[in-house]
PDB file of C-alpha atoms and ligand atoms in Angstrom:
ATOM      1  CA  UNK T 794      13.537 -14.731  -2.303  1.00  0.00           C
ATOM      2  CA  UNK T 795      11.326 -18.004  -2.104  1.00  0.00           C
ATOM      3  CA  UNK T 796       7.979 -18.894  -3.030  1.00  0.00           C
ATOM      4  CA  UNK T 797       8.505 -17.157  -6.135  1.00  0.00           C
ATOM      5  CA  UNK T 798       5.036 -18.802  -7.309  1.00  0.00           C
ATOM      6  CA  UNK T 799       3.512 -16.485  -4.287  1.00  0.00           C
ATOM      7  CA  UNK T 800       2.117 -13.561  -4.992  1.00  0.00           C
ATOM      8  CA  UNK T 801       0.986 -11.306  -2.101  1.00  0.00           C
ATOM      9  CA  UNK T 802      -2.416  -9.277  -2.887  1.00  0.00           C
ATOM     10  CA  UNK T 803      -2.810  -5.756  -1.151  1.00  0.00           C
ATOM     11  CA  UNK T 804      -5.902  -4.552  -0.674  1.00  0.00           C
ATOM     12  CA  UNK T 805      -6.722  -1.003  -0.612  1.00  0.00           C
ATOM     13  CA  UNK T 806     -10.362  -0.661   0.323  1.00  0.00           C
ATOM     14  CA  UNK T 807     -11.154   2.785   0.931  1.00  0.00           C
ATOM     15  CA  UNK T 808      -8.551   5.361   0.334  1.00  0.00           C
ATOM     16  CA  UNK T 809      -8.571   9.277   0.923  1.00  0.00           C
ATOM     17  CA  UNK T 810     -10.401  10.087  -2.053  1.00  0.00           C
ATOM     18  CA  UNK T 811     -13.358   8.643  -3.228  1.00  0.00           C
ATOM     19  CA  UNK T 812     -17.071   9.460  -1.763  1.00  0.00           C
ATOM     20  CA  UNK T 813     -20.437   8.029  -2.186  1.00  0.00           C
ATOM     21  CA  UNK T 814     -21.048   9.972  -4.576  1.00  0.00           C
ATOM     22  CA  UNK T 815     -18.185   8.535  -6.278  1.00  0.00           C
ATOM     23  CA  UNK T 816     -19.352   5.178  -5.777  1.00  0.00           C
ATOM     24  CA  UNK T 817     -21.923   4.137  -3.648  1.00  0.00           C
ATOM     25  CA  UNK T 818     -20.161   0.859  -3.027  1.00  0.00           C
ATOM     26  CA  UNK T 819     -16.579   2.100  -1.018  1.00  0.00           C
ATOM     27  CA  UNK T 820     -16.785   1.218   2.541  1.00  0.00           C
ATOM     28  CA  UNK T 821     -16.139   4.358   5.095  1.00  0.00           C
ATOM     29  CA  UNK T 822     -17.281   3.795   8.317  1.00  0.00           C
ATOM     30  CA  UNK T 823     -14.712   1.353  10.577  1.00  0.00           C
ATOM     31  CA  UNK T 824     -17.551  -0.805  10.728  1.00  0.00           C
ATOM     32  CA  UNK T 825     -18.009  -0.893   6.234  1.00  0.00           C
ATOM     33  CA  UNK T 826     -14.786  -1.219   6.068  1.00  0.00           C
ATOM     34  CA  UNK T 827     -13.985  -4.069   8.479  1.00  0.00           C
ATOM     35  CA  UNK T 828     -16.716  -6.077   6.674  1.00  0.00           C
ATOM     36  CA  UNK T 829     -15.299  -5.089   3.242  1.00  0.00           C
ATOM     37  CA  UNK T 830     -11.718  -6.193   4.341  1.00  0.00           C
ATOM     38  CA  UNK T 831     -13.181  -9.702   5.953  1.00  0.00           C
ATOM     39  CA  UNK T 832     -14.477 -10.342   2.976  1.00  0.00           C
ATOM     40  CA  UNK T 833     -11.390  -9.738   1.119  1.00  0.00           C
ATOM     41  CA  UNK T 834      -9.568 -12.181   3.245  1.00  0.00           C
ATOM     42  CA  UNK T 835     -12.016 -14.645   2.771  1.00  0.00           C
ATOM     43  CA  UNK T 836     -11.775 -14.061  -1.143  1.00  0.00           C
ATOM     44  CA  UNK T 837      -7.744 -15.188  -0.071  1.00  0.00           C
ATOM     45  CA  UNK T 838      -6.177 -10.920   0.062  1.00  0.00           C
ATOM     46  CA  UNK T 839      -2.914 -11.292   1.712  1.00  0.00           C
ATOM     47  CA  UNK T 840      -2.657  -7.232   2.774  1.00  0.00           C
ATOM     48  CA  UNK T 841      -4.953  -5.017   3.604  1.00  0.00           C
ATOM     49  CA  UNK T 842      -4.170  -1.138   3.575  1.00  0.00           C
ATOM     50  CA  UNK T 843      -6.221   0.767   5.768  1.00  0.00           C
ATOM     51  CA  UNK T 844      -7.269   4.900   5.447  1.00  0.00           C
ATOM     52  CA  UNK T 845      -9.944   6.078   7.791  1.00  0.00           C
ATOM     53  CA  UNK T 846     -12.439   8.888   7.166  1.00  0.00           C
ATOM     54  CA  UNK T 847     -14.162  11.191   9.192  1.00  0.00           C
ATOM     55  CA  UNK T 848     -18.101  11.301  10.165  1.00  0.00           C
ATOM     56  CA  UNK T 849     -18.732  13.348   6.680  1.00  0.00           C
ATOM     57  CA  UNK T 850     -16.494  10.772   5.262  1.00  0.00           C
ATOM     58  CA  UNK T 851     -13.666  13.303   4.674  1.00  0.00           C
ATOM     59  CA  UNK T 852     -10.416  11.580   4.529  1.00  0.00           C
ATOM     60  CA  UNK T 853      -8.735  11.498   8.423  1.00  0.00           C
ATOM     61  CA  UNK T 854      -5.800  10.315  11.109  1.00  0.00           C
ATOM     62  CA  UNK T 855      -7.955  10.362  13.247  1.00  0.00           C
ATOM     63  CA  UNK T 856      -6.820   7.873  15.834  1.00  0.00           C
ATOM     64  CA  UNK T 857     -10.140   6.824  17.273  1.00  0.00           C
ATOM     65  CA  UNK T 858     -11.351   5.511  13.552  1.00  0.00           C
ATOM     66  CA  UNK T 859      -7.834   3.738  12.837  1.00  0.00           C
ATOM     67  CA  UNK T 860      -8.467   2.000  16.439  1.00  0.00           C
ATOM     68  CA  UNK T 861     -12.078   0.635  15.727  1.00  0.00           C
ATOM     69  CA  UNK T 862     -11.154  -0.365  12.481  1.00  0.00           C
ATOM     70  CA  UNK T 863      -8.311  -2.483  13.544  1.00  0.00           C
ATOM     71  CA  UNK T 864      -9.805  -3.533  15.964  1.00  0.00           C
ATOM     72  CA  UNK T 865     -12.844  -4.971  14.158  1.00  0.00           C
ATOM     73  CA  UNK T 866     -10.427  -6.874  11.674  1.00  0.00           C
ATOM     74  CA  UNK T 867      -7.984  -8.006  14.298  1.00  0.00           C
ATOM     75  CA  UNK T 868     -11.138  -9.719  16.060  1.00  0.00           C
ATOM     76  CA  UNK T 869     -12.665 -11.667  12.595  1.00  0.00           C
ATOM     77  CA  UNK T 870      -9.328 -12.670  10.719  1.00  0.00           C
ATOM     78  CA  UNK T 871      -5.116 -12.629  10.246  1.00  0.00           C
ATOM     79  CA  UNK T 872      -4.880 -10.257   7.407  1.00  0.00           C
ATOM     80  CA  UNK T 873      -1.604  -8.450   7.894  1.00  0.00           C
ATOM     81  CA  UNK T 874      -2.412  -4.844   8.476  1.00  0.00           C
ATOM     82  CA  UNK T 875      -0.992  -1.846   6.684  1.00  0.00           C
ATOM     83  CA  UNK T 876      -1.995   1.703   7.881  1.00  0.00           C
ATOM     84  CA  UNK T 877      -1.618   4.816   6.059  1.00  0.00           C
ATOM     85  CA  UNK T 878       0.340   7.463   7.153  1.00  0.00           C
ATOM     86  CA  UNK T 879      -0.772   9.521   4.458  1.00  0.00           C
ATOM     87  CA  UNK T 880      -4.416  10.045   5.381  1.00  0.00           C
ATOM     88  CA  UNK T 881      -5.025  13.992   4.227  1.00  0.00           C
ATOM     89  CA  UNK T 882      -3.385  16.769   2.889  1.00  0.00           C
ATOM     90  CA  UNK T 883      -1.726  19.275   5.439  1.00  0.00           C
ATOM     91  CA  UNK T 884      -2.063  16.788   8.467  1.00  0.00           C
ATOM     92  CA  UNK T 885       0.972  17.705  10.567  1.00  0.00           C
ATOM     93  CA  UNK T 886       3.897  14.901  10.956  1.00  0.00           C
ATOM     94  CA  UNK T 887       3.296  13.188  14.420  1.00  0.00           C
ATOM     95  CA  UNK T 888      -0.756  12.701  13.783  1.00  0.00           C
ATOM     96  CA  UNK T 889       0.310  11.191  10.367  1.00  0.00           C
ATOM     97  CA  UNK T 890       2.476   8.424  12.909  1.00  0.00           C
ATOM     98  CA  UNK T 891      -0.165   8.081  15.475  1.00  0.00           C
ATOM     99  CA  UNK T 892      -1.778   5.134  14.483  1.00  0.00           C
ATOM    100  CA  UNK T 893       1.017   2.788  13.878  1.00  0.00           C
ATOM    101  CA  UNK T 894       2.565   4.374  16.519  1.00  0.00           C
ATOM    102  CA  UNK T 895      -0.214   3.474  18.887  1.00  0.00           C
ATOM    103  CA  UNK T 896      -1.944   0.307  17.700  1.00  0.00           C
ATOM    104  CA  UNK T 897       1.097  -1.208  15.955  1.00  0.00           C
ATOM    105  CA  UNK T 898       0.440  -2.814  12.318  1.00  0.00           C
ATOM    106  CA  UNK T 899       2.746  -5.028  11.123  1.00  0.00           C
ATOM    107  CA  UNK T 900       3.149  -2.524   7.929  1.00  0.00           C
ATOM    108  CA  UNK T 901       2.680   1.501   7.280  1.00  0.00           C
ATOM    109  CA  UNK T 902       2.969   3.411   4.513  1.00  0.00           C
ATOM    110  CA  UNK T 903       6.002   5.731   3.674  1.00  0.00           C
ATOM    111  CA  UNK T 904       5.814   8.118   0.584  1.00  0.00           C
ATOM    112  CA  UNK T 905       9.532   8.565  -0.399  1.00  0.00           C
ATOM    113  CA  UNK T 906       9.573  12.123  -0.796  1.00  0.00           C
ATOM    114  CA  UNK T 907       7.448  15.409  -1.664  1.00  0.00           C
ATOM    115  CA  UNK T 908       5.433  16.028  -5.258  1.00  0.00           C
ATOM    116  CA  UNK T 909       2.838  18.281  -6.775  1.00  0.00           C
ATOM    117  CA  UNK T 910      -0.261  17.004  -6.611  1.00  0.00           C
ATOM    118  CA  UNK T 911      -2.537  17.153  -9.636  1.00  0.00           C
ATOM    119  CA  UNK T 912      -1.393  20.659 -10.274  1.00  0.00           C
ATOM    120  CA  UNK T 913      -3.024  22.381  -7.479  1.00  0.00           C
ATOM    121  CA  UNK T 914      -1.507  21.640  -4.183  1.00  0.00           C
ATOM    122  CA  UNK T 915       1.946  19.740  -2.165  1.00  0.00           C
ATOM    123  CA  UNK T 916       1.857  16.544  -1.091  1.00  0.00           C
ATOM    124  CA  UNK T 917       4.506  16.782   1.322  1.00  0.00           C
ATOM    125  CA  UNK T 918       7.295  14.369   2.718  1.00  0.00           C
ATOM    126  CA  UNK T 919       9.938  16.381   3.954  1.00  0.00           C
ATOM    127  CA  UNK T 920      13.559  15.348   4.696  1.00  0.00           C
ATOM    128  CA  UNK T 921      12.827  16.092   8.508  1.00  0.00           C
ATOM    129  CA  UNK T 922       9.434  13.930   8.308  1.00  0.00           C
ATOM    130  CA  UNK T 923      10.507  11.093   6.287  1.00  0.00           C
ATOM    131  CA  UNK T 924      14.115  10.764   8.566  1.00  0.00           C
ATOM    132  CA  UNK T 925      11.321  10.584  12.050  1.00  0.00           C
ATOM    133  CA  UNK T 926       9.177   8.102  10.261  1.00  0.00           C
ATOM    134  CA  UNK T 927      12.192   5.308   9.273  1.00  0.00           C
ATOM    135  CA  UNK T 928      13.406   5.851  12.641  1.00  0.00           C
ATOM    136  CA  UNK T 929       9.834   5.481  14.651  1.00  0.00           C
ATOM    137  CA  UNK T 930       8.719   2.780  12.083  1.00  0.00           C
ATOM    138  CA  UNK T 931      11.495   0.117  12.857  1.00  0.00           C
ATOM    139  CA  UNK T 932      11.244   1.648  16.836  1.00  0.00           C
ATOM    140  CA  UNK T 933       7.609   0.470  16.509  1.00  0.00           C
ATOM    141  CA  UNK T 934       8.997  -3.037  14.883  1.00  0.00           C
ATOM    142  CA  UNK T 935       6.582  -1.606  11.408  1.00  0.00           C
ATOM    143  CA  UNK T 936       8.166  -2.313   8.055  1.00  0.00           C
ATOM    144  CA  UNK T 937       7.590   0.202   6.128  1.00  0.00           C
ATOM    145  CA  UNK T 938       6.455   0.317   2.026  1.00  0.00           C
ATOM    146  CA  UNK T 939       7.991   2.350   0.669  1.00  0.00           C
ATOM    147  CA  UNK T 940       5.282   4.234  -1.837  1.00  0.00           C
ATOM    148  CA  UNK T 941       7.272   5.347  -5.181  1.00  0.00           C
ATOM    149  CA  UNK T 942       5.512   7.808  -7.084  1.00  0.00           C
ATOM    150  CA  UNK T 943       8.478   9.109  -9.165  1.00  0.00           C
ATOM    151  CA  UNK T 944      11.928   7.130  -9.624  1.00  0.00           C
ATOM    152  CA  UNK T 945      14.026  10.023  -7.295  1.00  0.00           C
ATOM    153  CA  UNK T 946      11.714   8.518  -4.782  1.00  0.00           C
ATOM    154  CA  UNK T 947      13.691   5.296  -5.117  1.00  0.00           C
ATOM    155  CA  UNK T 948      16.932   7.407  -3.936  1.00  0.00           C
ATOM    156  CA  UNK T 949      15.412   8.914  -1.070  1.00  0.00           C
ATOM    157  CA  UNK T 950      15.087   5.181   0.207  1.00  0.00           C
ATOM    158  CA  UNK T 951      18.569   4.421  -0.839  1.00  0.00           C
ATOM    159  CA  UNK T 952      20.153   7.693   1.231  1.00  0.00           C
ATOM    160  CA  UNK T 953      17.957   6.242   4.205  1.00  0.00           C
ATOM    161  CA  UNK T 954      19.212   2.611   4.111  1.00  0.00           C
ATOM    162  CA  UNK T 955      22.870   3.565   3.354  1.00  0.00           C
ATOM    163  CA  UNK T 956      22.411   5.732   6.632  1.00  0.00           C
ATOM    164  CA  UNK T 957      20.837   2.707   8.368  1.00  0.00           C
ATOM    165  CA  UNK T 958      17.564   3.754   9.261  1.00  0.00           C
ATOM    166  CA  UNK T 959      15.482   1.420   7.576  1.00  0.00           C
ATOM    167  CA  UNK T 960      15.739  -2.420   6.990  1.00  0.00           C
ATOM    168  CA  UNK T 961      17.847  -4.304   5.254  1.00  0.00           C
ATOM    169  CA  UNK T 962      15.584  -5.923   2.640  1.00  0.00           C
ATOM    170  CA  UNK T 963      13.008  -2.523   1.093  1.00  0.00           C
ATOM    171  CA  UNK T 964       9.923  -3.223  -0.161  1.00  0.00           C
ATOM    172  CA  UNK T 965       8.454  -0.909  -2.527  1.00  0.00           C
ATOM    173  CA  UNK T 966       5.270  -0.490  -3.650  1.00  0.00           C
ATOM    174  CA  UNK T 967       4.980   1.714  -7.223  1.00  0.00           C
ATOM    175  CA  UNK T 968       2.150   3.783  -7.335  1.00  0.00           C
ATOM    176  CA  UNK T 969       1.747   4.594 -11.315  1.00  0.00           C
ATOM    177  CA  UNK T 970      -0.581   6.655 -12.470  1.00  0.00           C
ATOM    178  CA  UNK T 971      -0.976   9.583  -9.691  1.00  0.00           C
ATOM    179  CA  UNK T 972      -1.717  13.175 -10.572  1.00  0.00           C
ATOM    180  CA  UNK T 973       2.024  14.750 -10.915  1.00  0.00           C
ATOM    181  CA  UNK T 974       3.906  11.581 -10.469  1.00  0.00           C
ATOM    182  CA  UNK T 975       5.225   8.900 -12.858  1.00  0.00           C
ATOM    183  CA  UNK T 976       1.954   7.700 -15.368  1.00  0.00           C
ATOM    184  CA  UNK T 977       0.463   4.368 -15.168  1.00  0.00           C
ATOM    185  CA  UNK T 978       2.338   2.570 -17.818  1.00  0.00           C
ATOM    186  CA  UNK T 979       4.336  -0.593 -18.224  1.00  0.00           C
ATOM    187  CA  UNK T 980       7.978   1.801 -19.416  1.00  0.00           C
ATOM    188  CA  UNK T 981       7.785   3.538 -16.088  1.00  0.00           C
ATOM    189  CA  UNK T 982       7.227   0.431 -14.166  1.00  0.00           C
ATOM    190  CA  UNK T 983       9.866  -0.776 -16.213  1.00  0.00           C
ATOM    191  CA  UNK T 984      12.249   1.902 -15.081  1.00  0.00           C
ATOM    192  CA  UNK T 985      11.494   1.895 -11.389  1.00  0.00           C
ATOM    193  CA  UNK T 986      12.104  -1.606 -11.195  1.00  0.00           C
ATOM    194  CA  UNK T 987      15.574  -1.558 -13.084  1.00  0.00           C
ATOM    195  CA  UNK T 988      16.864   0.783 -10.864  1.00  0.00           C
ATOM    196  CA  UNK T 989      16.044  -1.035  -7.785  1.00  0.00           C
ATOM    197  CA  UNK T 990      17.790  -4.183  -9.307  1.00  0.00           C
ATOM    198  CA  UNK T 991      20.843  -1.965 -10.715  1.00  0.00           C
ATOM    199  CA  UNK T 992      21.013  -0.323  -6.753  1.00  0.00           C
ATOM    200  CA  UNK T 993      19.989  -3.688  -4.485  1.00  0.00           C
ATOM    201  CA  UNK T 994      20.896  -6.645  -6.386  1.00  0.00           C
ATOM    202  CA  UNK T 995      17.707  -8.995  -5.556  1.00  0.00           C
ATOM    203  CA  UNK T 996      17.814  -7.767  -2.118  1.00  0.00           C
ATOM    204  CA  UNK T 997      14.042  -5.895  -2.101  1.00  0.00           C
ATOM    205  CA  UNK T 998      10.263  -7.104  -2.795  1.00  0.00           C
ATOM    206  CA  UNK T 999       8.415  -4.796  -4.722  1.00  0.00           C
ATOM    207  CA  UNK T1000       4.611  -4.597  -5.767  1.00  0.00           C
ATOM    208  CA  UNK T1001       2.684  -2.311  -8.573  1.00  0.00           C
ATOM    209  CA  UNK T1002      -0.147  -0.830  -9.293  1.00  0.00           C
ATOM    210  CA  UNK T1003      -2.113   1.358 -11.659  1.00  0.00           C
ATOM    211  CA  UNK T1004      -4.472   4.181 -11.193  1.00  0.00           C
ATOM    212  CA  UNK T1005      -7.858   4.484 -12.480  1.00  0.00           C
ATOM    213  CA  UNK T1006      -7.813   2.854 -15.974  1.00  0.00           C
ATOM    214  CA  UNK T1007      -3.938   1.845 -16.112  1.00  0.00           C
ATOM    215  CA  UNK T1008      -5.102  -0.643 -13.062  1.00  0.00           C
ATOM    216  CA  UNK T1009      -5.343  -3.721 -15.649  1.00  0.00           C
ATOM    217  CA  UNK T1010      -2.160  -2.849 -18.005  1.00  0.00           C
ATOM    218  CA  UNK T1011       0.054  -2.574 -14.324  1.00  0.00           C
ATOM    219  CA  UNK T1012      -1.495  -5.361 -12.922  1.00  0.00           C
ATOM    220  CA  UNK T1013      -0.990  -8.019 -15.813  1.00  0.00           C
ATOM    221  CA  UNK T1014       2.780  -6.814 -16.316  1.00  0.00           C
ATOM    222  CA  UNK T1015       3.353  -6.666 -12.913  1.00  0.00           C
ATOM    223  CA  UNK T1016       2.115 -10.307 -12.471  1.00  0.00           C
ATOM    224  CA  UNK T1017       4.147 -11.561 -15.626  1.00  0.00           C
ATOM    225  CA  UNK T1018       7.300  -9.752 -13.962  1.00  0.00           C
ATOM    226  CA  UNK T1019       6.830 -11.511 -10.445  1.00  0.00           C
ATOM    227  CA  UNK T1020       5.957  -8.756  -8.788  1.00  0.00           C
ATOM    228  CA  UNK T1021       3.108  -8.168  -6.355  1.00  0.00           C
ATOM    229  CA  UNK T1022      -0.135  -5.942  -6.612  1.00  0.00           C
ATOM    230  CA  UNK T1023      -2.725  -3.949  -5.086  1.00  0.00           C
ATOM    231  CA  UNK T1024      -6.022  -3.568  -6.123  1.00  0.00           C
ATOM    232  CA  UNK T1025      -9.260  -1.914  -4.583  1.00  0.00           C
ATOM    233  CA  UNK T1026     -11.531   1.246  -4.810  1.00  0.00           C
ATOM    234  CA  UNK T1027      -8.536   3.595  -3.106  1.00  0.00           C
ATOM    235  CA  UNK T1028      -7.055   3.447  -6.926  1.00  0.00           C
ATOM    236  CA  UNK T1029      -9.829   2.214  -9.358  1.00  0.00           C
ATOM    237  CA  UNK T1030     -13.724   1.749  -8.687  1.00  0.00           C
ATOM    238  CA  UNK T1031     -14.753   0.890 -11.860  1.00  0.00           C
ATOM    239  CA  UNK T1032     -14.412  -3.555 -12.135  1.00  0.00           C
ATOM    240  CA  UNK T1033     -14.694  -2.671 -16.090  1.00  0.00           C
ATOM    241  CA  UNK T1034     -15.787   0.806 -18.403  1.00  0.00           C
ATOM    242  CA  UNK T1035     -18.601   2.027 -16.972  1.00  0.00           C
ATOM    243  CA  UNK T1036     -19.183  -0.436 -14.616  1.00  0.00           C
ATOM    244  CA  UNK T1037     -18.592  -0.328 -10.785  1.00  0.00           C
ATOM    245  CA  UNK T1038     -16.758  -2.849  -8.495  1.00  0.00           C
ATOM    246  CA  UNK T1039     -19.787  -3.794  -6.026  1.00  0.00           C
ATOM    247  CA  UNK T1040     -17.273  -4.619  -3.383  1.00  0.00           C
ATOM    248  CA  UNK T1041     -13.666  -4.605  -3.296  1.00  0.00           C
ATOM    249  CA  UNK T1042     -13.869  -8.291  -2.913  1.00  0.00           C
ATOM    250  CA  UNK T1043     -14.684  -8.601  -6.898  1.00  0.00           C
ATOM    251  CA  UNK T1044     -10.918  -7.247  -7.356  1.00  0.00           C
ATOM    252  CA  UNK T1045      -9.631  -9.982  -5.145  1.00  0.00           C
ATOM    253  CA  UNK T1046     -11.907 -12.494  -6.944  1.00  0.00           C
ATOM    254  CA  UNK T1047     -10.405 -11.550 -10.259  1.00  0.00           C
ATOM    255  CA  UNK T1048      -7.141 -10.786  -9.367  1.00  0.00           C
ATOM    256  CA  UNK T1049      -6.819 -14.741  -7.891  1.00  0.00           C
ATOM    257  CA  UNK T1050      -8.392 -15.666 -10.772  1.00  0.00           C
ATOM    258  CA  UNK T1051      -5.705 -14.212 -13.140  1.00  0.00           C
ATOM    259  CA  UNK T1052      -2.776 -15.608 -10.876  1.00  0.00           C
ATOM    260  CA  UNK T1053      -4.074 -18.765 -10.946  1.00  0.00           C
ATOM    261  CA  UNK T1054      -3.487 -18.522 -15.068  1.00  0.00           C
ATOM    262  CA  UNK T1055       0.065 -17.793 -14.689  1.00  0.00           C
ATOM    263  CA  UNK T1056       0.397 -20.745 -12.147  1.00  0.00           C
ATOM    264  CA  UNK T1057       0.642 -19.185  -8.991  1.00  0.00           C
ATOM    265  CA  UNK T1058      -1.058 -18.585  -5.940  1.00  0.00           C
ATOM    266  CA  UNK T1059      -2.269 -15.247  -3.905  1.00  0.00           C
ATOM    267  CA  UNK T1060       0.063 -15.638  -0.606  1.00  0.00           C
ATOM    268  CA  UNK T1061      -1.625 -16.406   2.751  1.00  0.00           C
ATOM    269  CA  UNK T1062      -0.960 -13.562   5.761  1.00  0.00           C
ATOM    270  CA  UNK T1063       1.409 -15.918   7.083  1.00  0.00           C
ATOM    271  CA  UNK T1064       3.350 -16.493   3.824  1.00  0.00           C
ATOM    272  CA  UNK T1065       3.175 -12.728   3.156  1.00  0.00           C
ATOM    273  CA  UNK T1066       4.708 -12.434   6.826  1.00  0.00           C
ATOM    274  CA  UNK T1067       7.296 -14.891   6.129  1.00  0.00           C
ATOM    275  CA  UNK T1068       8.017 -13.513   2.465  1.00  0.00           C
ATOM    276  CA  UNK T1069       8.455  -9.437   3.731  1.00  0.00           C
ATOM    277  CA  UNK T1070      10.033 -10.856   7.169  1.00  0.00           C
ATOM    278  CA  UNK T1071       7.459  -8.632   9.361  1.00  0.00           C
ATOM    279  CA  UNK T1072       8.720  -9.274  12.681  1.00  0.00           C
ATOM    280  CA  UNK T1073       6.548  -7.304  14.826  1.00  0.00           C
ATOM    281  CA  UNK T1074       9.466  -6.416  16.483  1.00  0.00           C
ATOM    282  CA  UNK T1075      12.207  -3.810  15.532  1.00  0.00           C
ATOM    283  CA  UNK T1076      14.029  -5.569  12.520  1.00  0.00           C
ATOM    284  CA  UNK T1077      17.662  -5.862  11.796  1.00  0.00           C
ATOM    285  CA  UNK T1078      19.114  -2.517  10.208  1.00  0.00           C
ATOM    286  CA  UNK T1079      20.809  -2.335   7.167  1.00  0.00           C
ATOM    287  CA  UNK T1080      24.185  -0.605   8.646  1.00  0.00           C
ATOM    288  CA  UNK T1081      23.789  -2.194  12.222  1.00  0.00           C
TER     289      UNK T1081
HETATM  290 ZN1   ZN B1402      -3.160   4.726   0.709  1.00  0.00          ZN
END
């Protein structure tokens, strides 16, 4: 792949789980969070991943919030849009494809398969849902990223490609650090990112990120490996111990600052659109 001194910046503003009370900084109206996200583009964030929440900021599909929330970013600036299809436990399959279904992203979200989820409940992906989302995804011209949270994940996305359901060319994003899936440290990054080379040659993108405290460790080694990264308050609030990000904007700041050490630059929407090939249009299949 070229512009290997790019490095594309996701932004996850808001997330399903943190509340005000958390932090009294996470944006979770449409209209917080399109500010938030504007100002994350204009801090130069190449991606931004978008969860809604309800009116008692409970996490949601709810169509009508995904709408005004796109809607408010499409209007102010070219950030490449990546919905969640993951938006609350126990949401049944075709409200969890609604809104990329209906107000077409470039990206969406796609967790690879099913886990236990910090020991008290399922978060569920089953064969029969993840088989309907590859196929309405590249229907809907959406590329999906592919969440890992555990490396069997990374064979669920092999069995779909071999079948031809999904794109050519994966891109993963490796979620380290959840509750019940692999922990935020550099050996299972590491491992996740050896088998996709072993499996796809150099024929996949693939970003990182840690949870909570292991956002730093992931982020620095997944800079220093080439890889991409996500940062915002739907993995870590805190900008250092004790202290909270004011505005998901501060982990853009940082984050640009840091690549610009290593020499490289935070990819603009359009390079990121170039670099993942998002097409907005059904892409070529890896089988067709
Ligand atoms: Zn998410």
């Amino acid at each position: 792949m070229d512009n290997t001194d790019k490095v594309i910046l996701t932004v996850a503003c808001t997330g399903a789980w943190p509340k005000k009370s958390d932090t009294p900084y996470v944006p979770l109206t449409p209209q917080e969070e399109a500010d938030d996200i504007v100002r994350c583009w204009e801090a130069g964030a190449s991606i931004a991943h978008i969860h809604v929440r309800d009116d008692a900021g409970n996490p949601s599909m709810n169509l009508d919030k995904f709408a005004q929330t796109v809607d408010l970013v499409r209007s102010r600036c070219d950030i490449v849009l990546n919905l969640t299809t993951s938006g609350g436990l126990g949401v049944l399959d075709d409200e969890r494809m609604k809104p990329f279904q209906a107000l077409r992203p470039e990206m969406a979200s796609f967790d690879a398969g099913t886990m236990n989820w910090a020991h008290t409940t399922v978060f569920e992906n089953s064969p029969k849902f993840l088989e309907k989302l590859a196929v309405s995804m590249n229907e809907c011209g959406v590329k999906p990223e592919f969440e890992i949270f555990d490396a069997g994940m990374i064979h669920n996305v092999l069995h779909y490609r071999k079948k031809g359901l999904i794109q050519d060319v994966p891109h993963f994003q490796f979620v380290l650090g959840a509750p019940g899936g692999l922990p935020a440290e550099v050996k299972s990054m590491m491992f996740l990112l050896e088998t996709c080379k072993e499996n796809l040659g150099s024929n996949f993108t693939w970003s990182a990120f840690g949870i909570g405290r292991g956002h730093l460790p992931i982020l620095f080694a997944a800079l220093s490996l080439g890889g991409h990264v996500r940062v915002g308050m739907e993995d870590n609030i805190f900008y250092r111990k004790g202290q909270l990000a004011k505005s998901n904007a501060e982990f853009v700041e940082r984050t640009k600052r840091t690549v610009a050490e290593l020499e490289k630059s935070i990819a603009t929407p359009e390079e990121t659109r170039s670099m993942l090939g998002l097409q907005g249009s059904p892409g070529k299949l890896a089988n067709a």
